[in-house]
């Protein structure tokens, strides 16, 4: 299995400014802003091979989205190495984005006031997809994601479930080798979740696209990922099969997976 993703000791901090509160808060903020340093990633390393589907879990604020943003080239880390298909995302931006697709469940990648079809046409130009390839690929995605009836609608008028199907098509139009998904199932109903999982599984099987997805829904992990990585407080805390987590944190036979994960998160909080 050829290696496609390699992160080595990635560090990233943010500086956040606290707002004073109370009377004259705005005025005081102009003179004395208290800066606080948040270490979002504190030495994250992992490797992912071609065709893998890796699930990334961890408590709120753990550093999952930051990791996805570093890998997609949206954020530049303070230190460490990140190689995606042999390239450093923030150094070779254009070559990098032509090989990856990104889906953020919490944020649309589509043009808000533009119809879905026009967004696709814009992406065709952005990625310089040849006519024939675009026609084939868009027809295929429109069919499998069942979005034919949505093409004339502006993104802002779509329901969340409808929008997510369009987002997936948009992210895959240029046939990337790697797909990053940050909470792709957030807010979806049961049917939409099952459809999305089935689509990702089939896409991975058919085109071999490598996927890394973050989620809080353990059913996503169980349905899609043989391998799971756990990030907590900006560090990689586990990398392996989901069964290994069961083995380590399950209190009893047949325990619900959310209870097991909650036990692990509590354990992590006690560690430091
Ligand atoms: N743009 C930013 N400015 C300041 N702090 C940030 C920024 N983005 C993230 N952080 C901080 O970095 C840490 C990691 O955030 P991140 O969004 O990566 O967490 P996450 O694992 O995706 O959490 P969640 O499950 O809630 O989405 C948090 O403490 C967060 O407050
Ligand atoms: Mg996040």
CSV table of C-alpha atoms and ligand atoms in Angstrom, one decimal:
chain,number,residue,atom,x,y,z
A,1,UNK,CA,0.0,0.0,0.0
A,2,UNK,CA,1.6,3.2,-1.1
A,3,UNK,CA,1.8,6.0,1.5
A,4,UNK,CA,-0.1,9.1,0.6
A,5,UNK,CA,-0.3,11.1,3.8
A,6,UNK,CA,2.5,11.7,6.3
A,7,UNK,CA,2.3,14.1,9.2
A,8,UNK,CA,5.3,14.4,11.4
A,9,UNK,CA,5.2,16.2,14.7
A,10,UNK,CA,2.8,18.9,13.6
A,11,UNK,CA,2.5,21.8,16.0
A,12,UNK,CA,-0.1,24.6,15.7
A,13,UNK,CA,-1.1,27.3,18.2
A,14,UNK,CA,-3.6,30.0,18.1
A,15,UNK,CA,-3.5,33.3,19.9
A,16,UNK,CA,-6.9,34.3,21.3
A,17,UNK,CA,-7.7,37.6,22.8
A,18,UNK,CA,-10.0,37.8,25.7
A,19,UNK,CA,-12.5,40.5,25.8
A,20,UNK,CA,-12.9,42.3,29.1
A,21,UNK,CA,-16.5,42.5,30.1
A,22,UNK,CA,-18.7,44.9,31.9
A,23,UNK,CA,-19.0,48.7,31.5
A,24,UNK,CA,-16.6,50.3,29.1
A,25,UNK,CA,-15.5,46.8,27.9
A,26,UNK,CA,-15.0,47.9,24.3
A,27,UNK,CA,-13.0,50.9,25.3
A,28,UNK,CA,-10.8,48.9,27.7
A,29,UNK,CA,-10.4,46.2,25.0
A,30,UNK,CA,-8.8,48.8,22.7
A,31,UNK,CA,-6.0,49.4,25.3
A,32,UNK,CA,-5.5,46.1,27.1
A,33,UNK,CA,-6.2,42.9,25.3
A,34,UNK,CA,-5.2,39.9,27.2
A,35,UNK,CA,-3.7,37.3,24.9
A,36,UNK,CA,-4.0,33.6,25.6
A,37,UNK,CA,-2.1,30.9,23.8
A,38,UNK,CA,-4.1,27.8,22.7
A,39,UNK,CA,-2.0,24.9,21.6
A,40,UNK,CA,-4.3,23.3,19.1
A,41,UNK,CA,-1.9,20.6,17.8
A,42,UNK,CA,1.0,19.5,20.0
A,43,UNK,CA,3.1,17.1,17.9
A,44,UNK,CA,0.7,15.1,15.8
A,45,UNK,CA,2.2,12.3,13.6
A,46,UNK,CA,0.5,9.6,11.5
A,47,UNK,CA,0.6,8.1,8.1
A,48,UNK,CA,-2.2,7.0,5.7
A,49,UNK,CA,-1.9,4.7,2.7
A,50,UNK,CA,-3.6,4.7,-0.6
A,51,UNK,CA,-7.3,3.6,-0.5
A,52,UNK,CA,-7.6,3.7,3.3
A,53,UNK,CA,-10.7,5.1,5.1
A,54,UNK,CA,-9.5,6.5,8.4
A,55,UNK,CA,-11.8,7.8,11.0
A,56,UNK,CA,-10.7,10.6,13.3
A,57,UNK,CA,-12.4,11.0,16.6
A,58,UNK,CA,-11.8,13.0,19.8
A,59,UNK,CA,-13.6,15.4,22.2
A,60,UNK,CA,-14.7,18.9,21.2
A,61,UNK,CA,-11.7,21.2,20.8
A,62,UNK,CA,-9.2,18.3,20.5
A,63,UNK,CA,-7.7,19.5,17.3
A,64,UNK,CA,-9.4,17.4,14.6
A,65,UNK,CA,-10.6,20.3,12.4
A,66,UNK,CA,-7.2,21.9,12.8
A,67,UNK,CA,-5.6,18.7,11.5
A,68,UNK,CA,-7.9,18.6,8.5
A,69,UNK,CA,-7.2,22.3,7.8
A,70,UNK,CA,-3.4,21.7,7.9
A,71,UNK,CA,-3.8,18.7,5.5
A,72,UNK,CA,-6.0,20.7,3.1
A,73,UNK,CA,-3.6,23.7,3.0
A,74,UNK,CA,-6.0,26.1,4.8
A,75,UNK,CA,-3.7,26.5,7.8
A,76,UNK,CA,0.1,26.6,8.0
A,77,UNK,CA,1.4,24.8,11.1
A,78,UNK,CA,4.1,26.3,13.3
A,79,UNK,CA,6.4,23.4,13.0
A,80,UNK,CA,6.5,19.8,11.7
A,81,UNK,CA,6.2,18.2,8.4
A,82,UNK,CA,3.1,17.4,6.4
A,83,UNK,CA,3.4,15.6,3.1
A,84,UNK,CA,0.3,14.8,1.0
A,85,UNK,CA,1.1,12.8,-2.1
A,86,UNK,CA,4.7,14.0,-1.6
A,87,UNK,CA,3.8,17.7,-1.5
A,88,UNK,CA,3.6,20.2,1.3
A,89,UNK,CA,0.1,21.7,1.1
A,90,UNK,CA,0.9,25.3,2.0
A,91,UNK,CA,3.9,25.4,-0.3
A,92,UNK,CA,2.5,23.8,-3.5
A,93,UNK,CA,-1.1,25.0,-3.2
A,94,UNK,CA,-2.3,24.6,-6.7
A,95,UNK,CA,-0.8,21.2,-7.4
A,96,UNK,CA,-2.0,20.1,-3.9
A,97,UNK,CA,-5.7,21.2,-4.3
A,98,UNK,CA,-6.0,19.5,-7.7
A,99,UNK,CA,-5.4,16.2,-5.9
A,100,UNK,CA,-7.7,16.6,-2.9
A,101,UNK,CA,-11.3,17.2,-2.1
A,102,UNK,CA,-12.6,18.7,1.1
A,103,UNK,CA,-16.0,18.6,2.7
A,104,UNK,CA,-16.9,20.6,5.9
A,105,UNK,CA,-20.2,19.5,7.4
A,106,UNK,CA,-20.4,22.8,9.2
A,107,UNK,CA,-19.6,25.1,6.3
A,108,UNK,CA,-20.6,25.2,2.7
A,109,UNK,CA,-18.1,25.0,-0.1
A,110,UNK,CA,-20.7,25.9,-2.7
A,111,UNK,CA,-21.4,29.4,-3.8
A,112,UNK,CA,-24.4,30.4,-1.7
A,113,UNK,CA,-26.4,32.5,-4.1
A,114,UNK,CA,-25.6,30.5,-7.2
A,115,UNK,CA,-27.4,27.4,-8.5
A,116,UNK,CA,-25.8,24.0,-7.9
A,117,UNK,CA,-25.2,23.6,-11.6
A,118,UNK,CA,-23.5,27.0,-11.9
A,119,UNK,CA,-21.3,26.1,-8.9
A,120,UNK,CA,-20.3,22.9,-10.7
A,121,UNK,CA,-19.5,24.9,-13.8
A,122,UNK,CA,-17.4,27.3,-11.7
A,123,UNK,CA,-15.5,24.3,-10.2
A,124,UNK,CA,-14.9,23.0,-13.7
A,125,UNK,CA,-13.0,26.2,-14.5
A,126,UNK,CA,-11.3,26.4,-11.1
A,127,UNK,CA,-9.9,22.9,-11.6
A,128,UNK,CA,-9.6,23.1,-15.4
A,129,UNK,CA,-11.5,19.9,-15.9
A,130,UNK,CA,-11.6,18.9,-19.6
A,131,UNK,CA,-15.1,19.0,-21.1
A,132,UNK,CA,-15.5,15.3,-21.7
A,133,UNK,CA,-14.2,14.4,-18.3
A,134,UNK,CA,-16.5,16.9,-16.6
A,135,UNK,CA,-19.6,15.7,-18.5
A,136,UNK,CA,-18.9,12.1,-17.5
A,137,UNK,CA,-18.0,12.7,-13.9
A,138,UNK,CA,-20.8,15.2,-13.2
A,139,UNK,CA,-23.4,12.9,-14.8
A,140,UNK,CA,-22.1,10.0,-12.7
A,141,UNK,CA,-22.2,12.0,-9.4
A,142,UNK,CA,-25.6,13.5,-10.2
A,143,UNK,CA,-27.0,10.0,-10.7
A,144,UNK,CA,-25.4,8.3,-7.7
A,145,UNK,CA,-26.1,11.2,-5.3
A,146,UNK,CA,-29.6,11.7,-6.8
A,147,UNK,CA,-29.2,15.4,-7.1
A,148,UNK,CA,-30.7,15.9,-10.6
A,149,UNK,CA,-33.7,17.7,-9.2
A,150,UNK,CA,-31.6,20.1,-7.2
A,151,UNK,CA,-29.3,21.5,-9.9
A,152,UNK,CA,-31.2,24.7,-10.5
A,153,UNK,CA,-31.6,25.6,-6.9
A,154,UNK,CA,-29.2,28.1,-5.2
A,155,UNK,CA,-27.2,26.4,-2.3
A,156,UNK,CA,-28.9,28.6,0.3
A,157,UNK,CA,-32.3,27.2,-0.5
A,158,UNK,CA,-31.2,23.5,0.0
A,159,UNK,CA,-32.0,21.6,3.1
A,160,UNK,CA,-28.9,20.3,5.0
A,161,UNK,CA,-29.3,16.8,3.6
A,162,UNK,CA,-29.7,18.0,0.1
A,163,UNK,CA,-26.8,20.4,0.4
A,164,UNK,CA,-24.5,17.7,1.8
A,165,UNK,CA,-25.1,15.5,-1.3
A,166,UNK,CA,-24.3,18.5,-3.5
A,167,UNK,CA,-21.2,19.3,-1.4
A,168,UNK,CA,-19.9,15.7,-1.9
A,169,UNK,CA,-20.4,15.9,-5.7
A,170,UNK,CA,-18.6,19.3,-5.7
A,171,UNK,CA,-15.7,17.9,-3.8
A,172,UNK,CA,-15.4,14.9,-6.1
A,173,UNK,CA,-15.9,16.6,-9.5
A,174,UNK,CA,-12.2,16.8,-10.3
A,175,UNK,CA,-11.7,13.2,-9.2
A,176,UNK,CA,-9.3,13.8,-6.3
A,177,UNK,CA,-7.1,11.0,-5.0
A,178,UNK,CA,-7.8,12.0,-1.4
A,179,UNK,CA,-11.0,13.2,0.3
A,180,UNK,CA,-11.0,15.0,3.7
A,181,UNK,CA,-14.4,15.1,5.4
A,182,UNK,CA,-14.9,17.1,8.6
A,183,UNK,CA,-18.1,16.0,10.3
A,184,UNK,CA,-19.9,15.1,7.1
A,185,UNK,CA,-22.9,13.6,8.8
A,186,UNK,CA,-23.5,16.3,11.3
A,187,UNK,CA,-27.2,17.2,11.4
A,188,UNK,CA,-28.3,14.6,8.9
A,189,UNK,CA,-31.4,12.4,9.5
A,190,UNK,CA,-31.1,8.6,9.7
A,191,UNK,CA,-31.8,8.0,6.0
A,192,UNK,CA,-29.4,10.7,4.8
A,193,UNK,CA,-26.6,9.3,7.1
A,194,UNK,CA,-27.1,5.8,5.7
A,195,UNK,CA,-27.1,7.2,2.1
A,196,UNK,CA,-24.0,9.2,2.7
A,197,UNK,CA,-22.1,6.2,4.3
A,198,UNK,CA,-23.1,3.9,1.4
A,199,UNK,CA,-22.0,6.5,-1.1
A,200,UNK,CA,-18.6,7.0,0.6
A,201,UNK,CA,-18.0,3.2,0.8
A,202,UNK,CA,-18.9,2.7,-2.8
A,203,UNK,CA,-16.8,5.6,-4.0
A,204,UNK,CA,-13.8,4.2,-2.1
A,205,UNK,CA,-14.3,0.7,-3.5
A,206,UNK,CA,-14.8,1.9,-7.0
A,207,UNK,CA,-12.3,4.7,-7.4
A,208,UNK,CA,-9.9,3.8,-4.6
A,209,UNK,CA,-10.1,7.4,-3.2
A,210,UNK,CA,-8.4,7.7,0.2
A,211,UNK,CA,-10.5,9.2,2.9
A,212,UNK,CA,-10.0,10.8,6.3
A,213,UNK,CA,-13.2,11.7,8.1
A,214,UNK,CA,-13.8,13.3,11.5
A,215,UNK,CA,-17.0,12.6,13.3
A,216,UNK,CA,-18.7,12.3,16.6
A,217,UNK,CA,-21.0,9.6,15.3
A,218,UNK,CA,-19.5,6.3,16.1
A,219,UNK,CA,-21.9,4.6,13.6
A,220,UNK,CA,-19.9,6.5,10.9
A,221,UNK,CA,-16.8,4.9,12.2
A,222,UNK,CA,-18.2,1.4,12.6
A,223,UNK,CA,-19.8,1.5,9.1
A,224,UNK,CA,-16.7,2.9,7.2
A,225,UNK,CA,-13.4,2.7,9.0
A,226,UNK,CA,-11.2,-0.2,9.9
A,227,UNK,CA,-8.8,2.2,11.4
A,228,UNK,CA,-9.5,5.0,13.8
A,229,UNK,CA,-7.2,7.7,15.2
A,230,UNK,CA,-8.0,9.5,18.4
A,231,UNK,CA,-6.9,13.1,18.9
A,232,UNK,CA,-7.1,14.6,22.4
A,233,UNK,CA,-5.6,17.9,23.5
A,234,UNK,CA,-3.7,18.2,20.3
A,235,UNK,CA,-2.0,14.9,20.5
A,236,UNK,CA,-2.5,11.5,18.8
A,237,UNK,CA,-3.7,9.2,21.6
A,238,UNK,CA,-4.6,6.1,19.6
A,239,UNK,CA,-4.2,4.7,16.2
A,240,UNK,CA,-5.6,1.3,15.3
A,241,UNK,CA,-8.8,-0.8,15.1
A,242,UNK,CA,-12.0,0.2,16.8
A,243,UNK,CA,-12.0,-3.2,18.4
A,244,UNK,CA,-8.8,-2.2,20.3
A,245,UNK,CA,-10.7,0.7,21.9
A,246,UNK,CA,-13.5,-1.7,22.9
A,247,UNK,CA,-10.9,-4.0,24.4
A,248,UNK,CA,-9.3,-1.3,26.4
A,249,UNK,CA,-12.2,0.8,27.6
A,250,UNK,CA,-15.3,-1.4,27.6
A,251,UNK,CA,-16.5,-2.0,31.2
A,252,UNK,CA,-18.7,-5.0,30.2
A,253,UNK,CA,-19.7,-7.2,27.3
A,254,UNK,CA,-22.0,-5.6,24.7
A,255,UNK,CA,-21.5,-2.1,26.0
A,256,UNK,CA,-22.7,0.7,23.8
A,257,UNK,CA,-19.9,2.2,21.8
A,258,UNK,CA,-20.7,5.8,22.9
A,259,UNK,CA,-20.3,4.7,26.5
A,260,UNK,CA,-16.9,3.2,25.7
A,261,UNK,CA,-15.8,6.3,23.9
A,262,UNK,CA,-17.0,8.5,26.7
A,263,UNK,CA,-15.0,6.3,29.2
A,264,UNK,CA,-11.9,6.8,27.0
A,265,UNK,CA,-12.4,10.6,26.9
A,266,UNK,CA,-12.8,10.8,30.7
A,267,UNK,CA,-9.7,8.7,31.1
A,268,UNK,CA,-7.8,11.1,28.8
A,269,UNK,CA,-8.9,14.1,30.9
A,270,UNK,CA,-7.5,12.3,34.0
A,271,UNK,CA,-4.2,11.6,32.4
A,272,UNK,CA,-2.6,15.0,32.7
B,1,LIG,N1,-9.2,30.1,14.3
B,1,LIG,C1,-9.0,29.8,15.6
B,1,LIG,N2,-8.6,30.8,16.5
B,1,LIG,C2,-8.4,30.5,17.8
B,1,LIG,N3,-8.5,29.3,18.3
B,1,LIG,C3,-8.8,28.3,17.5
B,1,LIG,C4,-9.1,28.5,16.1
B,1,LIG,N4,-9.4,27.3,15.5
B,1,LIG,C5,-9.4,26.4,16.5
B,1,LIG,N5,-9.0,27.0,17.7
B,1,LIG,C6,-8.8,26.3,19.0
B,1,LIG,O1,-8.0,25.2,18.7
B,1,LIG,C7,-8.4,24.0,19.5
B,1,LIG,C8,-8.7,22.9,18.5
B,1,LIG,O2,-9.8,23.2,17.7
B,1,LIG,P1,-10.4,22.3,16.6
B,1,LIG,O3,-11.5,23.1,15.9
B,1,LIG,O4,-9.3,21.7,15.8
B,1,LIG,O5,-11.1,21.1,17.5
B,1,LIG,P2,-12.0,19.9,17.0
B,1,LIG,O6,-11.3,18.7,17.5
B,1,LIG,O7,-12.3,20.0,15.6
B,1,LIG,O8,-13.3,20.1,17.9
B,1,LIG,P3,-14.9,19.8,17.5
B,1,LIG,O9,-15.1,18.4,17.8
B,1,LIG,O10,-15.6,20.7,18.6
B,1,LIG,O11,-15.1,20.3,16.1
B,1,LIG,C9,-9.6,24.5,20.3
B,1,LIG,O12,-9.2,24.9,21.6
B,1,LIG,C10,-10.1,25.7,19.6
B,1,LIG,O13,-10.7,26.6,20.4
B,2,LIG,MG1,-14.0,20.3,14.5
